[in-house]
Amino acid sequence: MASVALFNNQGGKIRMGFYAGIARDLQSNQPEFDSVLVLWTKAEALLATAEGVVRVVDFESWSENWVHTEGMADELNLQYPKVNWSEIIAAERSFTDYSTLLGAAGDRRENSGYVSELLARIVGFFEYIFDTFQIKAMMCPTADTLFTLVGFKVAQQKGVQAVAESAAWLMPKGMPGAGFLTADEYMQCPTMVRAYQRLGSSSPSSSEVASAKELAGGIVEFDGKTKFYEKNKGKKAGLTTLTPNLSNLFSYLATNAKRDKRVEYMQFEILEKIRANVLRFFRRIATRHLLGSKSCDGIPAKSVFYALHYQPEQSTLAQGVWYANQVALIENISKSLPLGYTLVVKEHPWGRGNRPAWQYKHLARFYNVIFCDAPAKKIIKKVSAVIAVTGTIAIESLVMDKPTVLLGRSFFDFSGLYFKVRSIEGLPKVLREILIDRSYDIRVDRKFEIDRFLLAYRHALIPAFPVKENSSIYATALMDEIRFRGMRCDAEDFHQDHN
């Protein structure tokens, strides 16, 4: 019998219900798998037990027996030689501001002692689960929190096969919902990679071309409003500068006040949150005139597009943390452009109000940087190339047949059409290759490669959102993935092949 750990520490009762449903399905229908549901708080564990899950462990109860010891940081550095823990900590938004939003996220200030102890306890908890229950595989959400990001690192160290579920933002028209399974903190998907490699040996059939065209249509028409977010977070998710918890503000504050930040490290300081809401409200008003024209008419013929990522999010904090300071990044792109080219910058619709006005004014003073507030797809059509850390903009530009530079790592970077830059010093050379040498334009296989990418992406889609009512679908998909990968952690092999 193989042991599987199901980890969840985000999304409250709704997400707990999804994982509890998977655990129950494994108990009832998959006798070859022995599962343990791992939750964050005692309250969640009690709910899961009441719902019929047999084996439940929670971080809060385990932490009560935690003993602080000296030298924990040195011990972690020695035990995990391949992990840069400072990079991992930088991905947590509760008590860091590597996104340079300067108060707009409501993050609190913490000292090194608190952070080191918290990290050591989370690592210790994962080690306890993996060792005690002899875990061979785990499933968790994507690396959107410190907890899950640490989990990936411990799993890689222990040889535990990691599987994470993600909702799919981009879908064919008419598909009611979709998701896919990933293998690491970058959301890279072995099923997509395998399909992409398989499709490289022959031209797609007429039906496959039609399937790729259908998906391309859904991507090109994507307006940033996802069915998953509308279903789970409301239709105004990300579009208002104020907290989405205004309707239940008192219970929201009461729940936060009860949190122990040594366990629920996302506990916020009320004054900082109030200040953040006020800042976002007034910053949105103050920066409205700095975001550029809503028309593409002023975009020069020789130009490159960079769309600011919404922050704080895992797209920059986990998948492109070295580029999380986007002010510095835009400065470096400006330095990297061939002479005569202009950088067109667009603020993310959800990010308006997050940044102080001086950041826009500072960037707009560069001789080769302009702001534009036209729809992103219209900008893409006008420019010569696109630069992205990660995010859907990079998929959209690829499908629209624009040369695209990727700075970070994400589930779609298996396509051979992307220009990948692993350090900023390499960007000038890559931009010259695209803009001066025209290396992308002379490729005769672009249409084939775009179709190949789209078919690989579609092949990996599970036709249902990862929500409670679809837990049995994801339980089956999880078991199929584990069986296919032979109940062994081939994440390291996957990365070596992929890179």
CSV table of N, CA and C in Angstrom, one decimal, residues 323-404:
chain,number,residue,atom,x,y,z
A,323,TYR,N,12.7,39.0,-9.9
A,323,TYR,CA,12.2,40.1,-10.6
A,323,TYR,C,11.0,40.7,-9.9
A,324,ALA,N,10.8,40.4,-8.6
A,324,ALA,CA,9.6,40.9,-7.9
A,324,ALA,C,9.6,42.4,-7.8
A,325,ASN,N,10.8,43.1,-7.7
A,325,ASN,CA,10.8,44.5,-7.8
A,325,ASN,C,10.7,45.0,-9.2
A,326,GLN,N,9.5,45.2,-9.6
A,326,GLN,CA,9.2,45.5,-11.0
A,326,GLN,C,9.7,46.9,-11.5
A,327,VAL,N,9.8,47.8,-10.5
A,327,VAL,CA,10.4,49.1,-10.8
A,327,VAL,C,11.9,48.9,-11.3
A,328,ALA,N,12.6,48.1,-10.5
A,328,ALA,CA,14.0,47.9,-10.9
A,328,ALA,C,14.1,47.1,-12.2
A,329,LEU,N,13.1,46.2,-12.4
A,329,LEU,CA,13.1,45.4,-13.6
A,329,LEU,C,12.9,46.2,-14.9
A,330,ILE,N,11.9,47.2,-14.8
A,330,ILE,CA,11.7,48.1,-15.9
A,330,ILE,C,12.9,48.9,-16.2
A,331,GLU,N,13.6,49.4,-15.2
A,331,GLU,CA,14.8,50.1,-15.4
A,331,GLU,C,15.8,49.2,-16.2
A,332,ASN,N,15.9,48.0,-15.8
A,332,ASN,CA,16.9,47.1,-16.5
A,332,ASN,C,16.5,46.7,-17.9
A,333,ILE,N,15.2,46.6,-18.1
A,333,ILE,CA,14.7,46.4,-19.5
A,333,ILE,C,15.0,47.6,-20.4
A,334,SER,N,14.8,48.8,-19.8
A,334,SER,CA,15.2,50.1,-20.5
A,334,SER,C,16.7,50.1,-20.9
A,335,LYS,N,17.5,49.6,-20.0
A,335,LYS,CA,19.0,49.5,-20.3
A,335,LYS,C,19.3,48.5,-21.4
A,336,SER,N,18.4,47.5,-21.6
A,336,SER,CA,18.7,46.4,-22.4
A,336,SER,C,18.2,46.6,-23.9
A,337,LEU,N,17.3,47.6,-24.1
A,337,LEU,CA,16.7,47.7,-25.4
A,337,LEU,C,17.8,48.2,-26.5
A,338,PRO,N,17.7,47.7,-27.7
A,338,PRO,CA,18.5,48.2,-28.8
A,338,PRO,C,18.2,49.7,-29.0
A,339,LEU,N,19.1,50.5,-29.4
A,339,LEU,CA,18.9,51.9,-29.7
A,339,LEU,C,17.8,52.1,-30.7
A,340,GLY,N,16.9,53.0,-30.3
A,340,GLY,CA,15.8,53.3,-31.2
A,340,GLY,C,14.5,52.6,-30.9
A,341,TYR,N,14.5,51.7,-29.9
A,341,TYR,CA,13.3,51.0,-29.4
A,341,TYR,C,12.8,51.6,-28.2
A,342,THR,N,11.5,51.5,-28.0
A,342,THR,CA,10.7,52.0,-26.9
A,342,THR,C,10.1,50.9,-26.1
A,343,LEU,N,10.1,51.0,-24.8
A,343,LEU,CA,9.4,50.1,-23.9
A,343,LEU,C,8.0,50.6,-23.6
A,344,VAL,N,7.0,49.9,-23.9
A,344,VAL,CA,5.6,50.2,-23.6
A,344,VAL,C,5.2,49.5,-22.3
A,345,VAL,N,4.8,50.2,-21.3
A,345,VAL,CA,4.5,49.6,-20.0
A,345,VAL,C,3.0,49.8,-19.7
A,346,LYS,N,2.3,48.7,-19.2
A,346,LYS,CA,0.9,48.8,-18.9
A,346,LYS,C,0.7,48.3,-17.5
A,347,GLU,N,0.0,49.0,-16.7
A,347,GLU,CA,-0.3,48.5,-15.3
A,347,GLU,C,-1.4,47.5,-15.4
A,348,HIS,N,-1.3,46.5,-14.5
A,348,HIS,CA,-2.3,45.4,-14.4
A,348,HIS,C,-3.6,46.1,-13.8
A,349,PRO,N,-4.8,45.7,-14.4
A,349,PRO,CA,-6.1,46.3,-13.9
A,349,PRO,C,-6.3,46.1,-12.5
A,350,TRP,N,-5.8,45.0,-11.9
A,350,TRP,CA,-6.0,44.7,-10.5
A,350,TRP,C,-5.0,45.5,-9.6
A,351,GLY,N,-3.9,46.0,-10.3
A,351,GLY,CA,-2.8,46.6,-9.5
A,351,GLY,C,-3.0,48.1,-9.3
A,352,ARG,N,-4.0,48.7,-9.9
A,352,ARG,CA,-4.2,50.1,-9.8
A,352,ARG,C,-4.5,50.6,-8.4
A,353,GLY,N,-3.7,51.5,-7.9
A,353,GLY,CA,-3.8,51.9,-6.5
A,353,GLY,C,-2.8,51.3,-5.6
A,354,ASN,N,-2.1,50.2,-6.1
A,354,ASN,CA,-1.1,49.6,-5.2
A,354,ASN,C,0.2,50.4,-5.1
A,355,ARG,N,0.5,51.0,-6.2
A,355,ARG,CA,1.9,51.7,-6.3
A,355,ARG,C,1.7,53.2,-6.0
A,356,PRO,N,2.7,53.8,-5.3
A,356,PRO,CA,2.7,55.2,-5.1
A,356,PRO,C,3.0,55.9,-6.5
A,357,ALA,N,2.6,57.1,-6.6
A,357,ALA,CA,2.7,57.9,-7.9
A,357,ALA,C,4.1,58.0,-8.3
A,358,TRP,N,5.1,58.2,-7.3
A,358,TRP,CA,6.5,58.4,-7.7
A,358,TRP,C,7.0,57.3,-8.6
A,359,GLN,N,6.6,56.1,-8.4
A,359,GLN,CA,7.1,55.0,-9.2
A,359,GLN,C,6.8,55.2,-10.7
A,360,TYR,N,5.6,55.5,-11.0
A,360,TYR,CA,5.2,55.8,-12.4
A,360,TYR,C,5.9,57.0,-12.9
A,361,LYS,N,6.0,58.1,-12.1
A,361,LYS,CA,6.7,59.3,-12.6
A,361,LYS,C,8.2,59.0,-12.8
A,362,HIS,N,8.8,58.2,-11.9
A,362,HIS,CA,10.2,57.9,-12.1
A,362,HIS,C,10.4,57.1,-13.4
A,363,LEU,N,9.6,56.1,-13.7
A,363,LEU,CA,9.8,55.3,-14.9
A,363,LEU,C,9.5,56.0,-16.1
A,364,ALA,N,8.5,56.9,-16.1
A,364,ALA,CA,8.2,57.7,-17.3
A,364,ALA,C,9.2,58.7,-17.7
A,365,ARG,N,10.2,59.0,-16.8
A,365,ARG,CA,11.2,60.0,-17.1
A,365,ARG,C,12.3,59.3,-18.0
A,366,PHE,N,12.3,58.0,-18.1
A,366,PHE,CA,13.3,57.4,-18.9
A,366,PHE,C,13.0,57.7,-20.4
A,367,TYR,N,14.0,58.0,-21.2
A,367,TYR,CA,13.8,58.4,-22.6
A,367,TYR,C,13.1,57.4,-23.4
A,368,ASN,N,13.2,56.1,-23.1
A,368,ASN,CA,12.7,55.1,-23.9
A,368,ASN,C,11.6,54.3,-23.3
A,369,VAL,N,10.9,54.9,-22.3
A,369,VAL,CA,9.8,54.2,-21.6
A,369,VAL,C,8.5,55.1,-21.7
A,370,ILE,N,7.4,54.4,-22.1
A,370,ILE,CA,6.1,55.1,-22.1
A,370,ILE,C,5.1,54.2,-21.5
A,371,PHE,N,4.0,54.8,-20.9
A,371,PHE,CA,2.9,54.0,-20.4
A,371,PHE,C,1.7,54.1,-21.4
A,372,CYS,N,1.0,52.9,-21.4
A,372,CYS,CA,-0.2,52.8,-22.3
A,372,CYS,C,-1.2,52.1,-21.5
A,373,ASP,N,-2.5,52.5,-21.6
A,373,ASP,CA,-3.5,51.9,-20.8
A,373,ASP,C,-4.6,51.2,-21.8
A,374,ALA,N,-4.1,51.0,-23.0
A,374,ALA,CA,-5.0,50.3,-24.0
A,374,ALA,C,-5.1,48.8,-23.6
A,375,PRO,N,-6.1,48.1,-24.1
A,375,PRO,CA,-6.2,46.6,-23.8
A,375,PRO,C,-4.9,45.9,-24.2
A,376,ALA,N,-4.4,45.0,-23.4
A,376,ALA,CA,-3.1,44.4,-23.6
A,376,ALA,C,-3.0,43.7,-25.0
A,377,LYS,N,-4.1,43.1,-25.5
A,377,LYS,CA,-4.0,42.4,-26.8
A,377,LYS,C,-3.8,43.4,-27.9
A,378,LYS,N,-4.4,44.6,-27.8
A,378,LYS,CA,-4.2,45.6,-28.8
A,378,LYS,C,-2.7,46.1,-28.8
A,379,ILE,N,-2.2,46.2,-27.6
A,379,ILE,CA,-0.8,46.6,-27.5
A,379,ILE,C,0.1,45.5,-28.2
A,380,ILE,N,-0.2,44.2,-27.8
A,380,ILE,CA,0.6,43.1,-28.4
A,380,ILE,C,0.7,43.2,-29.9
A,381,LYS,N,-0.4,43.5,-30.5
A,381,LYS,CA,-0.5,43.6,-32.0
A,381,LYS,C,0.4,44.7,-32.6
A,382,LYS,N,0.6,45.7,-31.8
A,382,LYS,CA,1.4,46.9,-32.3
A,382,LYS,C,2.9,46.8,-32.1
A,383,VAL,N,3.3,46.0,-31.1
A,383,VAL,CA,4.7,46.0,-30.7
A,383,VAL,C,5.5,44.9,-31.5
A,384,SER,N,6.8,45.0,-31.4
A,384,SER,CA,7.7,44.0,-32.0
A,384,SER,C,8.0,42.8,-31.2
A,385,ALA,N,7.9,42.9,-29.9
A,385,ALA,CA,8.2,41.8,-29.0
A,385,ALA,C,7.5,42.0,-27.6
A,386,VAL,N,7.4,41.0,-26.8
A,386,VAL,CA,6.8,41.0,-25.5
A,386,VAL,C,7.8,40.5,-24.5
A,387,ILE,N,7.9,41.1,-23.3
A,387,ILE,CA,8.7,40.6,-22.2
A,387,ILE,C,7.7,40.3,-21.0
A,388,ALA,N,7.9,39.2,-20.4
A,388,ALA,CA,7.1,38.8,-19.2
A,388,ALA,C,7.9,38.0,-18.2
A,389,VAL,N,7.6,38.2,-17.0
A,389,VAL,CA,8.1,37.3,-15.9
A,389,VAL,C,7.5,36.0,-16.0
A,390,THR,N,6.2,35.9,-15.9
A,390,THR,CA,5.4,34.7,-16.1
A,390,THR,C,4.0,35.2,-16.6
A,391,GLY,N,2.9,34.5,-16.2
A,391,GLY,CA,1.6,35.1,-16.4
A,391,GLY,C,0.9,34.8,-17.8
A,392,THR,N,-0.4,35.1,-17.8
A,392,THR,CA,-1.1,34.7,-19.0
A,392,THR,C,-0.7,35.6,-20.2
A,393,ILE,N,-0.2,36.8,-20.0
A,393,ILE,CA,0.2,37.6,-21.1
A,393,ILE,C,1.2,36.9,-22.0
A,394,ALA,N,2.1,36.1,-21.4
A,394,ALA,CA,3.1,35.4,-22.1
A,394,ALA,C,2.5,34.3,-23.0
A,395,ILE,N,1.4,33.7,-22.6
A,395,ILE,CA,0.6,32.7,-23.4
A,395,ILE,C,-0.1,33.4,-24.5
A,396,GLU,N,-0.7,34.5,-24.2
A,396,GLU,CA,-1.5,35.3,-25.2
A,396,GLU,C,-0.6,35.8,-26.3
A,397,SER,N,0.6,36.3,-26.0
A,397,SER,CA,1.5,36.8,-27.0
A,397,SER,C,2.1,35.7,-27.8
A,398,LEU,N,2.3,34.5,-27.2
A,398,LEU,CA,2.7,33.3,-28.0
A,398,LEU,C,1.7,32.9,-29.0
A,399,VAL,N,0.4,32.8,-28.6
A,399,VAL,CA,-0.7,32.4,-29.5
A,399,VAL,C,-0.9,33.5,-30.6
A,400,MET,N,-0.6,34.7,-30.2
A,400,MET,CA,-0.7,35.8,-31.2
A,400,MET,C,0.5,36.0,-32.1
A,401,ASP,N,1.4,35.0,-32.0
A,401,ASP,CA,2.6,34.9,-32.8
A,401,ASP,C,3.6,36.1,-32.7
A,402,LYS,N,3.8,36.5,-31.5
A,402,LYS,CA,4.8,37.6,-31.2
A,402,LYS,C,6.0,37.0,-30.4
A,403,PRO,N,7.2,37.3,-30.8
A,403,PRO,CA,8.3,36.8,-30.1
A,403,PRO,C,8.2,37.3,-28.6
A,404,THR,N,8.4,36.3,-27.7
A,404,THR,CA,8.1,36.5,-26.3
A,404,THR,C,9.3,36.1,-25.4
